XYZ file of C-alpha atoms in Angstrom:
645
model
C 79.636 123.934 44.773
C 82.507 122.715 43.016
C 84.233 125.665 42.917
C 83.621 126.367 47.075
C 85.727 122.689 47.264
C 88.011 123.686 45.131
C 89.182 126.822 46.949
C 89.234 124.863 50.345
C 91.407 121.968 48.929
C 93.507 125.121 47.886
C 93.877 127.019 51.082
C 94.038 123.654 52.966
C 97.220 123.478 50.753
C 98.857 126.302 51.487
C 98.253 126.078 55.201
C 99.940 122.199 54.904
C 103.170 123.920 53.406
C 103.246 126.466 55.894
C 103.425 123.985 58.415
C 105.109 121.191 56.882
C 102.707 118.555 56.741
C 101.250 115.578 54.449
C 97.861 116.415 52.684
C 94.750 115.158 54.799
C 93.106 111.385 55.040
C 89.599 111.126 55.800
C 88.718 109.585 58.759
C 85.385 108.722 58.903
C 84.828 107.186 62.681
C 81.885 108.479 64.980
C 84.061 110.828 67.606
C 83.565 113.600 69.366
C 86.881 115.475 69.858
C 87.699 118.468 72.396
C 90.682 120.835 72.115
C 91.913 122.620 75.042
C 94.066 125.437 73.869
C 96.489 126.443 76.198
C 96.005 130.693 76.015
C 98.274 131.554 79.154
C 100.689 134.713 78.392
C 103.806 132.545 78.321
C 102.491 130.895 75.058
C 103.258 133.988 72.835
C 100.687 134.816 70.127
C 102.988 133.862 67.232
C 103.205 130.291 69.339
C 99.335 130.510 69.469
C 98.706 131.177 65.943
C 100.936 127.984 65.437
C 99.025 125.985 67.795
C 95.912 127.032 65.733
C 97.350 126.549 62.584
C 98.011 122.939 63.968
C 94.374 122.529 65.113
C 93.193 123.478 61.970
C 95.484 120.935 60.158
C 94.706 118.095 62.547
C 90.668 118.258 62.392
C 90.860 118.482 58.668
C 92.194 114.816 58.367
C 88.448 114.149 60.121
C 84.858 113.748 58.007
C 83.101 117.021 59.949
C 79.633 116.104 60.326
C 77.214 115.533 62.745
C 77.081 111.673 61.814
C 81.066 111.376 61.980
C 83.262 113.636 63.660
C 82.276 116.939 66.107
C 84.762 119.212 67.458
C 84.556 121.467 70.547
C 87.099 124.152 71.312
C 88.019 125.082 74.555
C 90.847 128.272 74.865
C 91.970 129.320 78.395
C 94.349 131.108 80.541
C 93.303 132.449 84.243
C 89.630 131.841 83.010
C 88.004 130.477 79.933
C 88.534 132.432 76.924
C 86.569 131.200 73.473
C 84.027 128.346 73.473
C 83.037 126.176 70.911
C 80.570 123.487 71.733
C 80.579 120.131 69.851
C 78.688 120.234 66.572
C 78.316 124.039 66.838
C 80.004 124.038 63.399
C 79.296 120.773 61.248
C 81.392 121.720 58.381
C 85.384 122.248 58.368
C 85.449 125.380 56.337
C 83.662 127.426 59.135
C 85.137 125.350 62.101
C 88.397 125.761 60.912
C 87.528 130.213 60.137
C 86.220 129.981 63.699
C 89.534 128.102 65.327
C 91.762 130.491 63.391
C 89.966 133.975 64.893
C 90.603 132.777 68.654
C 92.327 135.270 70.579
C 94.274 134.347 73.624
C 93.109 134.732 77.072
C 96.579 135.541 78.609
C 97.419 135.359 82.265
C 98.205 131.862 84.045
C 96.992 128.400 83.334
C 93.788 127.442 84.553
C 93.666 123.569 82.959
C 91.683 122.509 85.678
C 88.784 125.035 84.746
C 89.455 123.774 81.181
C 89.107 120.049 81.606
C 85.889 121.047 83.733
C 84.026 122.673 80.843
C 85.183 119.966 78.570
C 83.325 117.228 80.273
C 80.405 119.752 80.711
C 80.402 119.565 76.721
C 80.283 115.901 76.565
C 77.601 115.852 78.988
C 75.336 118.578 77.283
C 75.505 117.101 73.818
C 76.015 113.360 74.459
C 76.048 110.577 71.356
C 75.469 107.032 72.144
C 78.123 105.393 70.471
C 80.429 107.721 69.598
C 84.032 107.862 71.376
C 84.877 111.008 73.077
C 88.821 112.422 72.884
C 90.284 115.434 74.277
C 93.791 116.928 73.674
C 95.525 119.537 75.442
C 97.962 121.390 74.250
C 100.048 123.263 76.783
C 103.195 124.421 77.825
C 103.861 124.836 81.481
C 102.323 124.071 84.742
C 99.431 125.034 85.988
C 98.152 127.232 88.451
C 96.963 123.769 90.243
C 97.979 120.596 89.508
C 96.073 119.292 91.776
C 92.899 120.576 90.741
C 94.019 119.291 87.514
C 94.312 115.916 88.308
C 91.075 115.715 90.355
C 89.163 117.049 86.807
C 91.270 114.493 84.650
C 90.379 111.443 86.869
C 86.632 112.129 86.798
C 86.991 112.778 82.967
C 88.932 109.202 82.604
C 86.102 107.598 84.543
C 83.735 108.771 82.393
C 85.594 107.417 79.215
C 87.396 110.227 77.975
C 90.244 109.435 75.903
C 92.801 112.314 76.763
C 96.071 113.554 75.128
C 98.602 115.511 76.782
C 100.768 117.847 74.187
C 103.443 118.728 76.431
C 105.548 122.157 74.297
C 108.799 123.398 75.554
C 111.482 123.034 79.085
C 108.907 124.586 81.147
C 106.426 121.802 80.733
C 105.390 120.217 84.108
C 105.664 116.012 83.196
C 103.820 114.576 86.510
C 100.676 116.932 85.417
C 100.944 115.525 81.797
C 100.539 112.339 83.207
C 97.905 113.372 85.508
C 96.050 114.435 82.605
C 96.670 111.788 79.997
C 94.447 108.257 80.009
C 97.646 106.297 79.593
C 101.238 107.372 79.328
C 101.454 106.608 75.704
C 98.840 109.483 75.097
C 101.503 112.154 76.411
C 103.567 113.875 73.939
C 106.693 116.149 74.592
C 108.382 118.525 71.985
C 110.649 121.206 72.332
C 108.847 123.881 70.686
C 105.536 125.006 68.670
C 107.133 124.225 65.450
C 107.601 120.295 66.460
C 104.167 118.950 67.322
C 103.155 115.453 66.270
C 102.507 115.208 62.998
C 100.738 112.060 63.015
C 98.256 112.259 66.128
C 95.423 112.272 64.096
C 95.902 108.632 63.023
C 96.458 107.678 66.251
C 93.078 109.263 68.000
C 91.567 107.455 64.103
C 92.652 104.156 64.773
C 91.964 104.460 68.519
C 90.915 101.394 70.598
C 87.253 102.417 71.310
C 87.106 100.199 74.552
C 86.422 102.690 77.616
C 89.357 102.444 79.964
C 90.296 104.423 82.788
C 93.648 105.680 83.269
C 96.371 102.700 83.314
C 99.853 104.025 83.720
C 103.396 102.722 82.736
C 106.253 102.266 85.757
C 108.498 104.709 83.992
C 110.346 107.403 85.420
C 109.865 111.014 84.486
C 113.478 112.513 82.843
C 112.912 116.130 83.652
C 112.856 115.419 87.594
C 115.784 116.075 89.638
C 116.687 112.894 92.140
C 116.869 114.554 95.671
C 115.712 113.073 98.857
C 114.279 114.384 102.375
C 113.523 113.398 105.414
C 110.111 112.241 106.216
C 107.617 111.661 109.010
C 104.681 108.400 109.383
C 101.248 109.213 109.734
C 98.959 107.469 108.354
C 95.947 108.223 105.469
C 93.037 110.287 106.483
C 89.185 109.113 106.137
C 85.950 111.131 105.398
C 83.778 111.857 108.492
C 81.275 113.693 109.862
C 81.416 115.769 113.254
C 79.339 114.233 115.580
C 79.463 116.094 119.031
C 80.892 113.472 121.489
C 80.542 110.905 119.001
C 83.827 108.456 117.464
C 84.058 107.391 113.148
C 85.832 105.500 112.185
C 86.780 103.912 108.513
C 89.396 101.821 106.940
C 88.703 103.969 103.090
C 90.304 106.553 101.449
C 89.422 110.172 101.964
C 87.681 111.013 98.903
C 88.866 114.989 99.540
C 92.134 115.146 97.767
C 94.838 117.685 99.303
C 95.707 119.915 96.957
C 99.200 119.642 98.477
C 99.980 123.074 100.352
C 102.546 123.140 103.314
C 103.162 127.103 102.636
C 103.259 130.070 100.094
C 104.510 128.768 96.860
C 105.357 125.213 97.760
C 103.286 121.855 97.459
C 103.254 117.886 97.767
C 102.366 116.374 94.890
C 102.257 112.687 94.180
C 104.738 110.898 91.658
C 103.042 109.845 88.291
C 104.769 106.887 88.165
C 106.104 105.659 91.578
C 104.189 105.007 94.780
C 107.497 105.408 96.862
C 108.273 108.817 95.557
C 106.282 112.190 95.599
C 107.148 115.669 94.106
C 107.824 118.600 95.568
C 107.694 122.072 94.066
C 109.016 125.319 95.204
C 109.046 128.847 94.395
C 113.123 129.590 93.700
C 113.551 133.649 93.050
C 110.026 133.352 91.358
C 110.515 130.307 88.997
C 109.090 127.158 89.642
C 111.756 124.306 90.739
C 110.448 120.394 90.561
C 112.037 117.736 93.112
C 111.535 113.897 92.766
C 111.481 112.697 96.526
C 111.816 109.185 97.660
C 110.015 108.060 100.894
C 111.680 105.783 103.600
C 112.396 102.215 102.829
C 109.031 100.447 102.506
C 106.836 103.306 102.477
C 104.405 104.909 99.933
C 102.843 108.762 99.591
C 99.743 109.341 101.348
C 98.164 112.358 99.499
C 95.702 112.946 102.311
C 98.516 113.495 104.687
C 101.458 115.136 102.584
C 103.864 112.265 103.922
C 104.897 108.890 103.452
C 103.161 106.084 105.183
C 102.875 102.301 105.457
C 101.500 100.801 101.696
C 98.424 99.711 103.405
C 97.699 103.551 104.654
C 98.777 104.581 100.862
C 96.364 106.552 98.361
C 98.441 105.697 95.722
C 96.157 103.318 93.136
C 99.015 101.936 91.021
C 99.157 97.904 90.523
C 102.902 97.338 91.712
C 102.576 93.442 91.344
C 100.309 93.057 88.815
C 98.934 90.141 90.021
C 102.251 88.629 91.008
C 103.418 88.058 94.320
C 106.622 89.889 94.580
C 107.967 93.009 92.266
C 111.357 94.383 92.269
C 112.141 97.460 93.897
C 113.484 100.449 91.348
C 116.415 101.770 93.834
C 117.780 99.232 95.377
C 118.986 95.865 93.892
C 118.365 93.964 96.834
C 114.924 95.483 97.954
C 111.539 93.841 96.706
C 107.899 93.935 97.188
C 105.491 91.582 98.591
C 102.009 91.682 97.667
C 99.942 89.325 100.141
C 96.229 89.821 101.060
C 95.845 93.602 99.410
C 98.972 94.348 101.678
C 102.576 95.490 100.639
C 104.953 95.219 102.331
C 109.442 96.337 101.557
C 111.766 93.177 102.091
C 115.480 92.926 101.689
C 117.339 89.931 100.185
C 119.680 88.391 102.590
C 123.684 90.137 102.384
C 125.815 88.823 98.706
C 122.559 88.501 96.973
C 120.071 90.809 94.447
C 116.164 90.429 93.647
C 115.735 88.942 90.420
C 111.924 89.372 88.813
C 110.350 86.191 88.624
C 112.804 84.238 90.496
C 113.824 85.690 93.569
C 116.851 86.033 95.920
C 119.902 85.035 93.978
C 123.722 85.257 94.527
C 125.024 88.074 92.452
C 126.817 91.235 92.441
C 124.347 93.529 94.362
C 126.342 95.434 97.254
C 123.233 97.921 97.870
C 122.692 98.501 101.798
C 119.111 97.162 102.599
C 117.276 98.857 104.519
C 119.232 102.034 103.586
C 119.898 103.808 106.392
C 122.909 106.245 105.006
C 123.472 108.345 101.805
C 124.728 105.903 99.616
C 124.007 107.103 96.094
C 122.187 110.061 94.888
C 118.893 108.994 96.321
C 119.329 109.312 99.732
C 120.629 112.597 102.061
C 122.472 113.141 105.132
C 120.901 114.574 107.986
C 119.933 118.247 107.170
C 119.015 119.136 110.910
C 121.615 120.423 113.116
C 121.880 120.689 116.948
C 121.480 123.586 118.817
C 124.978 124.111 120.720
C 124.664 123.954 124.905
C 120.215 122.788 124.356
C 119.390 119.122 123.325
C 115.971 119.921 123.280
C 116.136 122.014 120.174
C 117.593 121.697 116.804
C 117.596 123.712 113.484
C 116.469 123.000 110.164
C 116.363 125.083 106.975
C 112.866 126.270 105.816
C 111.933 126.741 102.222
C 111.306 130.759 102.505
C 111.772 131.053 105.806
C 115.383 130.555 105.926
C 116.578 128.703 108.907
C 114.339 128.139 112.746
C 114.801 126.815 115.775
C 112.472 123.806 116.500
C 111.579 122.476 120.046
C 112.038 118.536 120.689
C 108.629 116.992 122.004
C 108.872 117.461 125.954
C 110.808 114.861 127.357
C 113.306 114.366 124.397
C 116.383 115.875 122.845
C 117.947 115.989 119.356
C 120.246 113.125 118.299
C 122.725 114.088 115.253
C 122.939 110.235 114.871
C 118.862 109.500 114.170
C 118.583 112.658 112.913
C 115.457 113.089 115.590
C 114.355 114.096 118.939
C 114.904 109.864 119.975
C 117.154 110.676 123.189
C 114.961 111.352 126.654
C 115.351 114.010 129.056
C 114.621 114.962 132.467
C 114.204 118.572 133.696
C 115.386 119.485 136.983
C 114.515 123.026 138.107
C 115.078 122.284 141.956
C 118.418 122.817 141.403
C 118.299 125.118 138.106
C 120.222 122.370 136.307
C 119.971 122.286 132.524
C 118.132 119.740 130.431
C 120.173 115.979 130.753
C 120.123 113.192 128.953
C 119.113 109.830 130.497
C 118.904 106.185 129.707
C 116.008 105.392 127.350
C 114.688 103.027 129.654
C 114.125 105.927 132.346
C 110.796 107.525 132.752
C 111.329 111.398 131.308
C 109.985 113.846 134.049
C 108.629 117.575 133.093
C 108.048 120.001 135.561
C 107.405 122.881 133.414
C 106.617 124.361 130.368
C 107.998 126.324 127.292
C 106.053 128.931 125.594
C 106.497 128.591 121.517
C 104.313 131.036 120.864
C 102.277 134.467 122.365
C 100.758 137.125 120.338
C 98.741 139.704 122.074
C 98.209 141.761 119.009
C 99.150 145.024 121.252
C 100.491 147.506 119.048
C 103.284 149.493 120.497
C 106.380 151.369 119.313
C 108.203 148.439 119.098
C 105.868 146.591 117.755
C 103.370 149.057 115.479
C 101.909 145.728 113.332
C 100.965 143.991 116.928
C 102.218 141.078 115.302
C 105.320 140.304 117.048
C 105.759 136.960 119.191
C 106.095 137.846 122.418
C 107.312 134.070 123.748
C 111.168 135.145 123.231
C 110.900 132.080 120.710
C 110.916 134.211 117.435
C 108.371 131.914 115.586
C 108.618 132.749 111.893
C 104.523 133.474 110.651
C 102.797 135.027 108.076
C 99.677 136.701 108.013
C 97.159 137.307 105.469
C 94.454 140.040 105.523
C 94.551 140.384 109.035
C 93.228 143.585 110.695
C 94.848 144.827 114.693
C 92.558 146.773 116.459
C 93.405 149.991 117.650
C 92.585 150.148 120.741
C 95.023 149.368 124.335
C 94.110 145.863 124.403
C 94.767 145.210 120.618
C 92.730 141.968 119.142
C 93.137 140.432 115.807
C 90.087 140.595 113.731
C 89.190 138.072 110.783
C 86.262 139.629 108.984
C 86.922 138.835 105.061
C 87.414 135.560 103.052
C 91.126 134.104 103.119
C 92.177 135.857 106.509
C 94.473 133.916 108.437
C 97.424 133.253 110.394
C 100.013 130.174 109.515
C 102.637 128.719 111.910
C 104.980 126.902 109.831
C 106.791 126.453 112.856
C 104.412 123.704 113.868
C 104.663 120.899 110.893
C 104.797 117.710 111.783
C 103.987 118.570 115.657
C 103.779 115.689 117.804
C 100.642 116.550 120.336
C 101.923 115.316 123.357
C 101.948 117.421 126.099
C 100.957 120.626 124.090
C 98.613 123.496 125.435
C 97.020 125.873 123.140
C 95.053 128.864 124.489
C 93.447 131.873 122.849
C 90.501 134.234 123.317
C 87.860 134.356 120.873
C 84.619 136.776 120.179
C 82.190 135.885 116.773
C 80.705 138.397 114.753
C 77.828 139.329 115.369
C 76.387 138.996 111.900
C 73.749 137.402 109.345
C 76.100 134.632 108.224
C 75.008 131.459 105.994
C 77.929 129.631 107.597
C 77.966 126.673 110.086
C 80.866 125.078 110.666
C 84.170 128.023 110.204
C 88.045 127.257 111.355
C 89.120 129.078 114.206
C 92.641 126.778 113.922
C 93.401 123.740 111.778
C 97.082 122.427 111.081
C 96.422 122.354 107.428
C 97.971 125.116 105.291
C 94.868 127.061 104.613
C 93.014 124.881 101.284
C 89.850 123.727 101.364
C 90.581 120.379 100.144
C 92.806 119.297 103.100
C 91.430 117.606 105.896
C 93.013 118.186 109.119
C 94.054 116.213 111.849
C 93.799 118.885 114.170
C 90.805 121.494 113.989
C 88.844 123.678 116.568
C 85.641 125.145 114.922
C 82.372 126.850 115.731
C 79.260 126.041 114.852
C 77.518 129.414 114.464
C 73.680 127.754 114.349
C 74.194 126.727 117.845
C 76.574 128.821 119.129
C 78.902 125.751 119.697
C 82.872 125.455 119.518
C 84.421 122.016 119.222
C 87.323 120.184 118.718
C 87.838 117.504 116.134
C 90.777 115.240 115.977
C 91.839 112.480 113.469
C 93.193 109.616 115.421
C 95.135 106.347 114.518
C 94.015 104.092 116.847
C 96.113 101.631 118.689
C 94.432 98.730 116.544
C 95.313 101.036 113.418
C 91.646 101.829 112.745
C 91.304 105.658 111.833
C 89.173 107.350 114.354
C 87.204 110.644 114.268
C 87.060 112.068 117.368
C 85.470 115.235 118.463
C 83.533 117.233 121.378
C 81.121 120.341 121.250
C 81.343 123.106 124.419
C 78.589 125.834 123.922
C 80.151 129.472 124.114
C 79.208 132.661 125.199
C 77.176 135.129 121.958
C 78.419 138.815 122.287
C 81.133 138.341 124.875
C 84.691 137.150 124.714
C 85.159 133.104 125.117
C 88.553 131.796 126.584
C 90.176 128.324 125.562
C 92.474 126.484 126.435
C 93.610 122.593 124.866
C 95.997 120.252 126.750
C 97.297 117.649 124.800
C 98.567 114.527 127.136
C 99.675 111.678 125.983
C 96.624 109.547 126.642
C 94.067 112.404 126.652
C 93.213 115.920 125.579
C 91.456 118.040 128.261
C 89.245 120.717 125.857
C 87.821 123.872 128.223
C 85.845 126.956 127.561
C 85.073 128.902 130.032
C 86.429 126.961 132.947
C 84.063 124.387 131.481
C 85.260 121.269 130.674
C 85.419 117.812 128.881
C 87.792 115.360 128.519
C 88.573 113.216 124.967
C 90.657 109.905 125.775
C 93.095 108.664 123.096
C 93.203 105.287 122.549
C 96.028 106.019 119.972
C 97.844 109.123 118.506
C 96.978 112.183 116.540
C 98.026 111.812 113.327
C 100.602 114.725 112.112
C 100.297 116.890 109.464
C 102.958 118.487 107.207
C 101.245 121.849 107.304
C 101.794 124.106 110.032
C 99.217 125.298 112.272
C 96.504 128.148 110.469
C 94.034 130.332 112.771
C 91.192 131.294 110.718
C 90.903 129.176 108.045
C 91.657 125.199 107.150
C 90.237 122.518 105.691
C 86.587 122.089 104.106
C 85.454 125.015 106.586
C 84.309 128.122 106.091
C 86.718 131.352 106.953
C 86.195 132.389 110.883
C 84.873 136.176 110.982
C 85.089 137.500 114.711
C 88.049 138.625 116.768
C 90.958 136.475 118.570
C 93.525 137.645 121.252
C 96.133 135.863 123.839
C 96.892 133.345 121.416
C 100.001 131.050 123.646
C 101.095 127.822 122.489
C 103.379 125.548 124.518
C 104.560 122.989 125.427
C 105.220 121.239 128.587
């Protein structure tokens, strides 16, 4: 026996010198501790034998036994690589031989799957008492940080204490802080050979008290400060389709959008700041972060991709803290007033600054507040441009799309000056005059209507995918898995999971006066399916909930319409009707969007939902096929024209 401790305490040594490292201490406190090794191919395996190496080192300053400290290993990259369950190994000679044989997985970064298993471990092999800690050690983003943060709140609320080893430029800090209980438990180093030499005291002399995650109002460094423009809408609510029946709810959504407005690009909210979000996209295939900040007086809605009145907010953090007021980070003027679990953005008067604590007071604060030009670095011109000799249309750059035309709402035109459709219009066509553009206070007059979009999915020589737009509109889309018949009257058909169509083109749509028509035809087949998305305007995720959705319910041969609605009260409202459709034969619909009702027909049948409010808009364009928390559609669609009029 002595001689078996002997040559530990000797190759315990030479590891320590390889690394650089004090000897061990014994800590002798009941925890359970969970490493999730970060196995991804960007790691490197000379990087990975360091980051086992540094495992080893760290559980040897821990008393392994099953009375004092268990360890559970969790390796990963696109799926989970090596397990170790807690207690599997109660001594550290054949933990650590077992940690230091791990291969890596390879591939992306699945930390969501990770975190998952992790809390599956606590649960399987629970100990009253003990404390349970979890470190990650990573060193980029992940294939979803969304996902990721979902699995790191419900490990929080169940009294996880998590770490967040952050290793290299690459690392992605808003999902270190989604992960980490607190922002003093993440840890950033430039490389594998630099990692913290002295976390092991720290998870030691740990405050056992369960907490849930608490986080500090400072400002991530690696996050570029760039601003866009943003829309209002307002948070979504969980609901259940009812045919001809309203919901309605003042609660968060507990669905949590995972942030997708298109291919390679997300919403994500800040870690640290309710009045700023994060936005990621895919630049020549490398990731690029953005810090946004929403309007004056506005926080990020999650649910809805945008930035919305505080009271509509998902965002959870205590800006007061039990105070009344609370400065505002940007602007030296602008503060926060917390009054009846309300917040609301208020300006000192002109030749005076916010101070904490004591209020307006003369000082030298020139910031404009409300901002309403770019000032400083946090706030942007205009990036939409008029279209030359057509008010009613104006251009803006697209993230992979390069740059589109966009139609006004009928009824308006662009204004350079508002840097929105605010002007009205009226349009003439007695007398073949072009759009012109009246006095707010007149009443705008349409007589007819422009078609955005038509795809008849005929194949032809100048068109062999069938997938051009035949509106004369050139609406950029993409289409996923997406089969054209063959025959003279081409259809699309949607027959396997993830086939769809998106319309980026129609973000942020404002529903009045828009028709939408399209011929459908089911499968007939054996499905297990209800409820599947014929068209949403979510990007196609099943964690979004859209504003917006036409679906069919396959057990009663039913297709309905379901609308989120912010009610002129501002009460959320689900709103929704159910028209039955013909099985084996092809269905025509059509929806007209007014600006007080939407008229919903199939098959010259119809029924009529009254607004008392507006739809609320979604960043995501419009998807046919898929959407939401519904299953895939699987049938055929043709004729699909959307307009507006």
């Amino acid at each position: 026996m002595e001689s078996k401790k002997t040559l530990h305490l000797f190759m315990m040594h030479l590891l320590f010198d390889e690394i650089n490292v004090v000897p061990p201490t014994n800590c002798k406190n009941e925890l359970d501790l969970v490493f999730l090794l970060d196995g991804s191919q960007s790691v490197t395996k000379p990087n990975f034998d360091l980051v086992k190496n540094y495992t080893v080192n760290l559980i040897s300053r821990f008393e392994i036994h099953p009375t004092h400290t268990r360890v559970g290993i969790v390796e990963f990259g696109t799926f989970i690589g090596t397990k170790i369950e807690l207690g599997q190994y109660d001594t550290l000679d054949a933990l650590s031989a077992a940690i230091l044989s791990i291969q890596m997985s390879n591939y992306g970064t699945s930390t969501h799957k990770a975190i998952k298993l992790m809390r599956g471990m606590f649960s399987r092999s629970p100990r009253p008492g003990s404390t349970k800690v979890a470190v990650c050690i990573t060193d980029g983003l992940s294939v979803s940080p969304n996902y990721t943060k979902i699995e790191s709140m419900a490990a929080h609320e169940e009294g996880i204490h998590m770490f967040a080893l952050g290793i290299g430029q690459h690392v992605f800090k808003t999902e270190l802080v989604f992960i980490a209980s607190q922002m003093d438990y993440v840890k950033e180093v430039p490389d594998y050979s630099a990692l913290p030499t002295n976390l092991a005291a720290e998870i030691c002399n740990l405050n056992f008290e369960t907490t849930t995650a608490t986080y500090k109002s400072t400002t991530p460094k690696d996050l570029g400060a760039v601003n866009i423009s943003t829309t209002t809408a307002t948070s979504t609510t969980n609901s259940v389709i009812n045919g001809g029946t309203v919901s309605t709810s003042t609660t968060s959504n507990n669905v949590i959008n995972d942030g997708s407005v298109d291919v390679n690009r997300q919403f994500l909210p800040h870690p640290t700041d309710c009045d700023k979000y994060i936005e990621t996209e895919d630049a020549a295939g490398i990731l690029v972060f953005h810090e946004r900040y929403c309007p004056f007086g506005q926080f990020y809605n999650e649910n809805a991709l945008t930035c919305v009145q505080p009271k509509h907010s998902t965002c959870k953090l205590d800006l007061c803290r039990d105070k009344l007021t609370a400065p505002m980070k940007n602007n030296c003027r602008g503060y926060w007033v917390c009054l009846n679990g309300d917040i609301t953005g208020v300006c000192c008067p002109l030749g005076t600054g916010y101070s904490d604590g004591s209020g307006c007071k003369l000082g030298a604060c020139n910031s404009e507040c409300p901002p309403t030009v770019n000032n400083n670095s946090t706030l942007q011109v205009c990036s939409l441009k008029p279209v030359a000799n057509d008010p009613t249309l104006y251009l803006e750059h697209v993230t992979g799309h390069g740059t589109i035309t966009r139609q006004c709402a009928p009824g308006t035109a662009f204004e350079q000056s508002s840097c929105s459709c605010s002007a009205l219009v009226q349009i003439d066509n007695s007398n073949n005059n072009k759009n012109q553009t009246i006095d707010a206070t007149t009443t705008p007059k349409t007589l007819s209507c422009t078609t955005n979009l038509y795809l008849t999915f005929d194949k032809s020589t100048d068109d062999p995918s069938g997938m051009k737009d035949r509106s004369g509109m050139s609406t950029p889309l993409s289409c996923h898995n997406i089969n054209i018949t063959d025959t003279p009257d081409g259809k699309a058909l949607f027959g396997y999971q993830d086939c769809f169509i998106y319309l980026w083109r129609f973000a942020s749509i404002d529903f009045r006066n828009l028709v939408i028509e399209f011929q459908f035809a089911p499968l007939i087949i054996n499905s297990d399916t209800n409820f599947q998305s014929v068209l949403t305007n979510c990007y196609p995720s099943p964690t979004c909930d859209p504003s917006f959705a036409l679906l069919i319910d396959r057990s009663k041969s039913l297709i309905g319409i379901r609308l989120l609605v912010n009610s002129v009260n501002d009460i959320e409202m689900t709103v929704s009707e159910w028209i039955s459709y013909k099985v084996e034969q092809t269905n025509a619909v059509q929806v007209h969007v007014n600006l007080h009702d939407v008229v919903f027909e199939v098959n010259k049948i119809s029924k009529i939902i009254h607004l008392d409010g507006s739809i609320f808009k979604r960043q995501s364009g419009f998807a046919f096929g898929l959407g939401g928390p519904y299953d895939s559609f699987e049938g055929y669609l043709d004729e699909i024209k959307i307009s507006s009029c």
